[in-house]
Amino acid sequence: MKAYQHLTSPVGILTLVEEEGSLTGLLFGSLTPEDGSLKNTSLLQEAARQLEEYFAGQRREFSLPLSPRGTAFQRQVWEALCTIPYGETRSYGEIARQIGSPKACRAVGMANHRNPISIVIPCHRVVGAHGTLTGYGGGLAAKEFLLRLERENVG
């Protein structure tokens, strides 16, 4: 059974999802996960606390048990995203090269799009080849906000 709760944030309402003691979702919008029940578990409380610290510019890294569900390739991409330092960006091509698949830029983009734990797995830090902002599940305004938040709090 999944537990979930909603969090009001500067980028809109977020839905946090826990399953078997791990965070499995951080989604944009007020969603009701299938087979989920609205609960205030200790993990969801901790995730909300860490996100609030992040939005206040007081947290650069998250310390939460994560269990994103996806293919082996997607999980490899998501692990690479977690290596992008706070306040920095990487291109899809750089991530593709990092995981040893230099021609897989589009596949990296699709894996990025399917990231089930936004913000904590920082897919917002991936940009186009020339630094252009490309699609984001929470919308480009949210992506721009997150990148600006991090740039302003580096140092």
PDB file of C-alpha atoms in Angstrom:
ATOM      1  CA  MET A   1       0.000   0.000   0.000  1.00  0.00           C
ATOM      2  CA  LYS A   2       1.256   3.454  -0.895  1.00  0.00           C
ATOM      3  CA  ALA A   3       1.061   6.389   1.465  1.00  0.00           C
ATOM      4  CA  TYR A   4       1.054   9.911   0.156  1.00  0.00           C
ATOM      5  CA  GLN A   5       0.738  13.489   1.250  1.00  0.00           C
ATOM      6  CA  HIS A   6       0.623  16.864  -0.441  1.00  0.00           C
ATOM      7  CA  LEU A   7       3.047  19.710   0.103  1.00  0.00           C
ATOM      8  CA  THR A   8       2.473  23.303  -0.922  1.00  0.00           C
ATOM      9  CA  SER A   9       5.712  24.656  -2.379  1.00  0.00           C
ATOM     10  CA  PRO A  10       6.943  27.673  -4.337  1.00  0.00           C
ATOM     11  CA  VAL A  11       6.540  25.596  -7.528  1.00  0.00           C
ATOM     12  CA  GLY A  12       2.988  24.522  -6.703  1.00  0.00           C
ATOM     13  CA  ILE A  13       1.481  21.563  -4.911  1.00  0.00           C
ATOM     14  CA  LEU A  14       3.686  18.481  -4.813  1.00  0.00           C
ATOM     15  CA  THR A  15       2.584  14.927  -4.107  1.00  0.00           C
ATOM     16  CA  LEU A  16       5.039  12.831  -2.094  1.00  0.00           C
ATOM     17  CA  VAL A  17       4.603   9.059  -2.304  1.00  0.00           C
ATOM     18  CA  GLU A  18       6.051   6.416   0.005  1.00  0.00           C
ATOM     19  CA  GLU A  19       6.037   2.692  -0.452  1.00  0.00           C
ATOM     20  CA  GLU A  20       7.619   0.138   1.887  1.00  0.00           C
ATOM     21  CA  GLY A  21       9.717   2.728   3.705  1.00  0.00           C
ATOM     22  CA  SER A  22      11.150   4.490   0.640  1.00  0.00           C
ATOM     23  CA  LEU A  23      10.188   7.561  -1.325  1.00  0.00           C
ATOM     24  CA  THR A  24       8.901   6.353  -4.706  1.00  0.00           C
ATOM     25  CA  GLY A  25       7.364   9.541  -6.018  1.00  0.00           C
ATOM     26  CA  LEU A  26       7.621  13.301  -5.872  1.00  0.00           C
ATOM     27  CA  LEU A  27       5.177  14.536  -8.457  1.00  0.00           C
ATOM     28  CA  PHE A  28       3.919  17.934  -9.517  1.00  0.00           C
ATOM     29  CA  GLY A  29       0.260  18.528  -8.716  1.00  0.00           C
ATOM     30  CA  SER A  30      -2.256  17.306  -6.178  1.00  0.00           C
ATOM     31  CA  LEU A  31      -2.489  13.693  -7.249  1.00  0.00           C
ATOM     32  CA  THR A  32      -3.989  10.578  -5.721  1.00  0.00           C
ATOM     33  CA  PRO A  33      -1.717   7.617  -6.480  1.00  0.00           C
ATOM     34  CA  GLU A  34      -3.383   4.349  -7.416  1.00  0.00           C
ATOM     35  CA  ASP A  35      -3.679   2.108  -4.350  1.00  0.00           C
ATOM     36  CA  GLY A  36      -2.639   5.041  -2.176  1.00  0.00           C
ATOM     37  CA  SER A  37      -3.955   6.412   1.061  1.00  0.00           C
ATOM     38  CA  LEU A  38      -3.467   9.898   2.430  1.00  0.00           C
ATOM     39  CA  LYS A  39      -1.194   9.439   5.458  1.00  0.00           C
ATOM     40  CA  ASN A  40       1.308  11.486   7.370  1.00  0.00           C
ATOM     41  CA  THR A  41       4.113   8.954   7.848  1.00  0.00           C
ATOM     42  CA  SER A  42       7.448   9.804   9.451  1.00  0.00           C
ATOM     43  CA  LEU A  43       9.221   9.412   6.081  1.00  0.00           C
ATOM     44  CA  LEU A  44       6.778  11.720   4.311  1.00  0.00           C
ATOM     45  CA  GLN A  45       7.142  14.243   7.150  1.00  0.00           C
ATOM     46  CA  GLU A  46      10.936  14.077   6.793  1.00  0.00           C
ATOM     47  CA  ALA A  47      10.728  14.445   3.011  1.00  0.00           C
ATOM     48  CA  ALA A  48       8.481  17.485   3.423  1.00  0.00           C
ATOM     49  CA  ARG A  49      10.876  18.986   5.982  1.00  0.00           C
ATOM     50  CA  GLN A  50      13.879  18.503   3.698  1.00  0.00           C
ATOM     51  CA  LEU A  51      12.003  19.994   0.742  1.00  0.00           C
ATOM     52  CA  GLU A  52      11.013  23.019   2.815  1.00  0.00           C
ATOM     53  CA  GLU A  53      14.685  23.482   3.765  1.00  0.00           C
ATOM     54  CA  TYR A  54      15.651  23.148   0.087  1.00  0.00           C
ATOM     55  CA  PHE A  55      13.133  25.815  -0.959  1.00  0.00           C
ATOM     56  CA  ALA A  56      14.410  28.081   1.837  1.00  0.00           C
ATOM     57  CA  GLY A  57      17.945  27.775   0.410  1.00  0.00           C
ATOM     58  CA  GLN A  58      19.128  25.849   3.483  1.00  0.00           C
ATOM     59  CA  ARG A  59      19.570  22.368   1.974  1.00  0.00           C
ATOM     60  CA  ARG A  60      21.685  21.305  -0.999  1.00  0.00           C
ATOM     61  CA  GLU A  61      21.433  17.525  -0.740  1.00  0.00           C
ATOM     62  CA  PHE A  62      18.619  15.237   0.274  1.00  0.00           C
ATOM     63  CA  SER A  63      19.049  12.351   2.663  1.00  0.00           C
ATOM     64  CA  LEU A  64      16.070  10.108   2.032  1.00  0.00           C
ATOM     65  CA  PRO A  65      15.635   6.436   1.148  1.00  0.00           C
ATOM     66  CA  LEU A  66      14.682   6.388  -2.544  1.00  0.00           C
ATOM     67  CA  SER A  67      13.208   3.604  -4.658  1.00  0.00           C
ATOM     68  CA  PRO A  68      12.472   5.011  -8.100  1.00  0.00           C
ATOM     69  CA  ARG A  69      10.862   2.429 -10.346  1.00  0.00           C
ATOM     70  CA  GLY A  70      12.127   2.200 -13.892  1.00  0.00           C
ATOM     71  CA  THR A  71      14.225   0.247 -16.339  1.00  0.00           C
ATOM     72  CA  ALA A  72      17.904  -0.432 -15.711  1.00  0.00           C
ATOM     73  CA  PHE A  73      18.791   2.323 -18.206  1.00  0.00           C
ATOM     74  CA  GLN A  74      16.453   4.823 -16.533  1.00  0.00           C
ATOM     75  CA  ARG A  75      17.871   4.043 -13.095  1.00  0.00           C
ATOM     76  CA  GLN A  76      21.394   4.509 -14.493  1.00  0.00           C
ATOM     77  CA  VAL A  77      20.414   7.949 -15.809  1.00  0.00           C
ATOM     78  CA  TRP A  78      18.752   8.881 -12.507  1.00  0.00           C
ATOM     79  CA  GLU A  79      21.894   7.868 -10.605  1.00  0.00           C
ATOM     80  CA  ALA A  80      23.917  10.117 -12.919  1.00  0.00           C
ATOM     81  CA  LEU A  81      21.528  13.009 -12.257  1.00  0.00           C
ATOM     82  CA  CYS A  82      22.268  12.688  -8.550  1.00  0.00           C
ATOM     83  CA  THR A  83      25.946  13.419  -9.253  1.00  0.00           C
ATOM     84  CA  ILE A  84      25.205  16.881 -10.709  1.00  0.00           C
ATOM     85  CA  PRO A  85      26.301  19.331  -8.014  1.00  0.00           C
ATOM     86  CA  TYR A  86      23.828  21.786  -6.527  1.00  0.00           C
ATOM     87  CA  GLY A  87      23.745  24.976  -8.584  1.00  0.00           C
ATOM     88  CA  GLU A  88      25.240  23.365 -11.697  1.00  0.00           C
ATOM     89  CA  THR A  89      23.758  21.947 -14.876  1.00  0.00           C
ATOM     90  CA  ARG A  90      24.676  19.251 -17.376  1.00  0.00           C
ATOM     91  CA  SER A  91      23.482  18.647 -20.904  1.00  0.00           C
ATOM     92  CA  TYR A  92      21.727  15.508 -22.065  1.00  0.00           C
ATOM     93  CA  GLY A  93      24.870  14.698 -24.067  1.00  0.00           C
ATOM     94  CA  GLU A  94      27.086  15.022 -20.994  1.00  0.00           C
ATOM     95  CA  ILE A  95      24.844  12.630 -19.067  1.00  0.00           C
ATOM     96  CA  ALA A  96      24.853  10.198 -22.009  1.00  0.00           C
ATOM     97  CA  ARG A  97      28.664  10.254 -22.070  1.00  0.00           C
ATOM     98  CA  GLN A  98      28.841   9.896 -18.276  1.00  0.00           C
ATOM     99  CA  ILE A  99      26.840   6.660 -18.380  1.00  0.00           C
ATOM    100  CA  GLY A 100      28.889   5.294 -21.278  1.00  0.00           C
ATOM    101  CA  SER A 101      26.259   5.732 -23.999  1.00  0.00           C
ATOM    102  CA  PRO A 102      27.431   8.841 -25.862  1.00  0.00           C
ATOM    103  CA  LYS A 103      24.833   8.519 -28.633  1.00  0.00           C
ATOM    104  CA  ALA A 104      21.899   8.078 -26.252  1.00  0.00           C
ATOM    105  CA  CYS A 105      21.003  11.767 -25.792  1.00  0.00           C
ATOM    106  CA  ARG A 106      17.344  11.222 -26.692  1.00  0.00           C
ATOM    107  CA  ALA A 107      17.085   8.153 -24.463  1.00  0.00           C
ATOM    108  CA  VAL A 108      18.599  10.192 -21.621  1.00  0.00           C
ATOM    109  CA  GLY A 109      15.948  12.830 -22.294  1.00  0.00           C
ATOM    110  CA  MET A 110      13.185  10.237 -22.096  1.00  0.00           C
ATOM    111  CA  ALA A 111      14.606   8.788 -18.870  1.00  0.00           C
ATOM    112  CA  ASN A 112      14.791  12.316 -17.483  1.00  0.00           C
ATOM    113  CA  HIS A 113      11.147  12.829 -18.439  1.00  0.00           C
ATOM    114  CA  ARG A 114      10.146   9.633 -16.598  1.00  0.00           C
ATOM    115  CA  ASN A 115      11.957  10.540 -13.362  1.00  0.00           C
ATOM    116  CA  PRO A 116       9.396   9.705 -10.661  1.00  0.00           C
ATOM    117  CA  ILE A 117      11.143  11.628  -7.854  1.00  0.00           C
ATOM    118  CA  SER A 118      11.519  15.168  -9.204  1.00  0.00           C
ATOM    119  CA  ILE A 119      13.688  17.711  -7.387  1.00  0.00           C
ATOM    120  CA  VAL A 120      15.264  15.077  -5.098  1.00  0.00           C
ATOM    121  CA  ILE A 121      16.586  13.316  -8.212  1.00  0.00           C
ATOM    122  CA  PRO A 122      17.510  16.626  -9.837  1.00  0.00           C
ATOM    123  CA  CYS A 123      16.296  16.298 -13.421  1.00  0.00           C
ATOM    124  CA  HIS A 124      15.808  20.082 -13.424  1.00  0.00           C
ATOM    125  CA  ARG A 125      19.618  20.385 -13.647  1.00  0.00           C
ATOM    126  CA  VAL A 126      19.662  18.911 -17.163  1.00  0.00           C
ATOM    127  CA  VAL A 127      19.561  21.448 -19.989  1.00  0.00           C
ATOM    128  CA  GLY A 128      19.904  21.522 -23.755  1.00  0.00           C
ATOM    129  CA  ALA A 129      23.267  21.403 -25.519  1.00  0.00           C
ATOM    130  CA  HIS A 130      23.777  25.180 -25.416  1.00  0.00           C
ATOM    131  CA  GLY A 131      22.367  25.705 -21.945  1.00  0.00           C
ATOM    132  CA  THR A 132      18.818  26.195 -23.183  1.00  0.00           C
ATOM    133  CA  LEU A 133      15.982  25.215 -20.903  1.00  0.00           C
ATOM    134  CA  THR A 134      14.103  22.245 -22.278  1.00  0.00           C
ATOM    135  CA  GLY A 135      10.933  20.501 -21.144  1.00  0.00           C
ATOM    136  CA  TYR A 136      10.235  19.795 -17.496  1.00  0.00           C
ATOM    137  CA  GLY A 137       7.403  17.852 -15.875  1.00  0.00           C
ATOM    138  CA  GLY A 138       6.578  20.756 -13.593  1.00  0.00           C
ATOM    139  CA  GLY A 139       6.755  23.252 -16.460  1.00  0.00           C
ATOM    140  CA  LEU A 140       9.581  25.489 -17.617  1.00  0.00           C
ATOM    141  CA  ALA A 141       8.716  28.183 -15.057  1.00  0.00           C
ATOM    142  CA  ALA A 142       9.290  25.656 -12.257  1.00  0.00           C
ATOM    143  CA  LYS A 143      12.570  24.502 -13.819  1.00  0.00           C
ATOM    144  CA  GLU A 144      13.730  28.088 -14.148  1.00  0.00           C
ATOM    145  CA  PHE A 145      12.738  28.767 -10.510  1.00  0.00           C
ATOM    146  CA  LEU A 146      14.664  25.735  -9.216  1.00  0.00           C
ATOM    147  CA  LEU A 147      17.804  26.598 -11.189  1.00  0.00           C
ATOM    148  CA  ARG A 148      17.655  30.237 -10.054  1.00  0.00           C
ATOM    149  CA  LEU A 149      17.090  29.160  -6.423  1.00  0.00           C
ATOM    150  CA  GLU A 150      20.210  27.001  -6.557  1.00  0.00           C
ATOM    151  CA  ARG A 151      22.356  29.612  -8.335  1.00  0.00           C
ATOM    152  CA  GLU A 152      21.387  32.230  -5.747  1.00  0.00           C
ATOM    153  CA  ASN A 153      22.293  29.925  -2.851  1.00  0.00           C
ATOM    154  CA  VAL A 154      25.657  28.623  -4.090  1.00  0.00           C
ATOM    155  CA  GLY A 155      28.606  29.952  -2.204  1.00  0.00           C
TER     156      GLY A 155
END
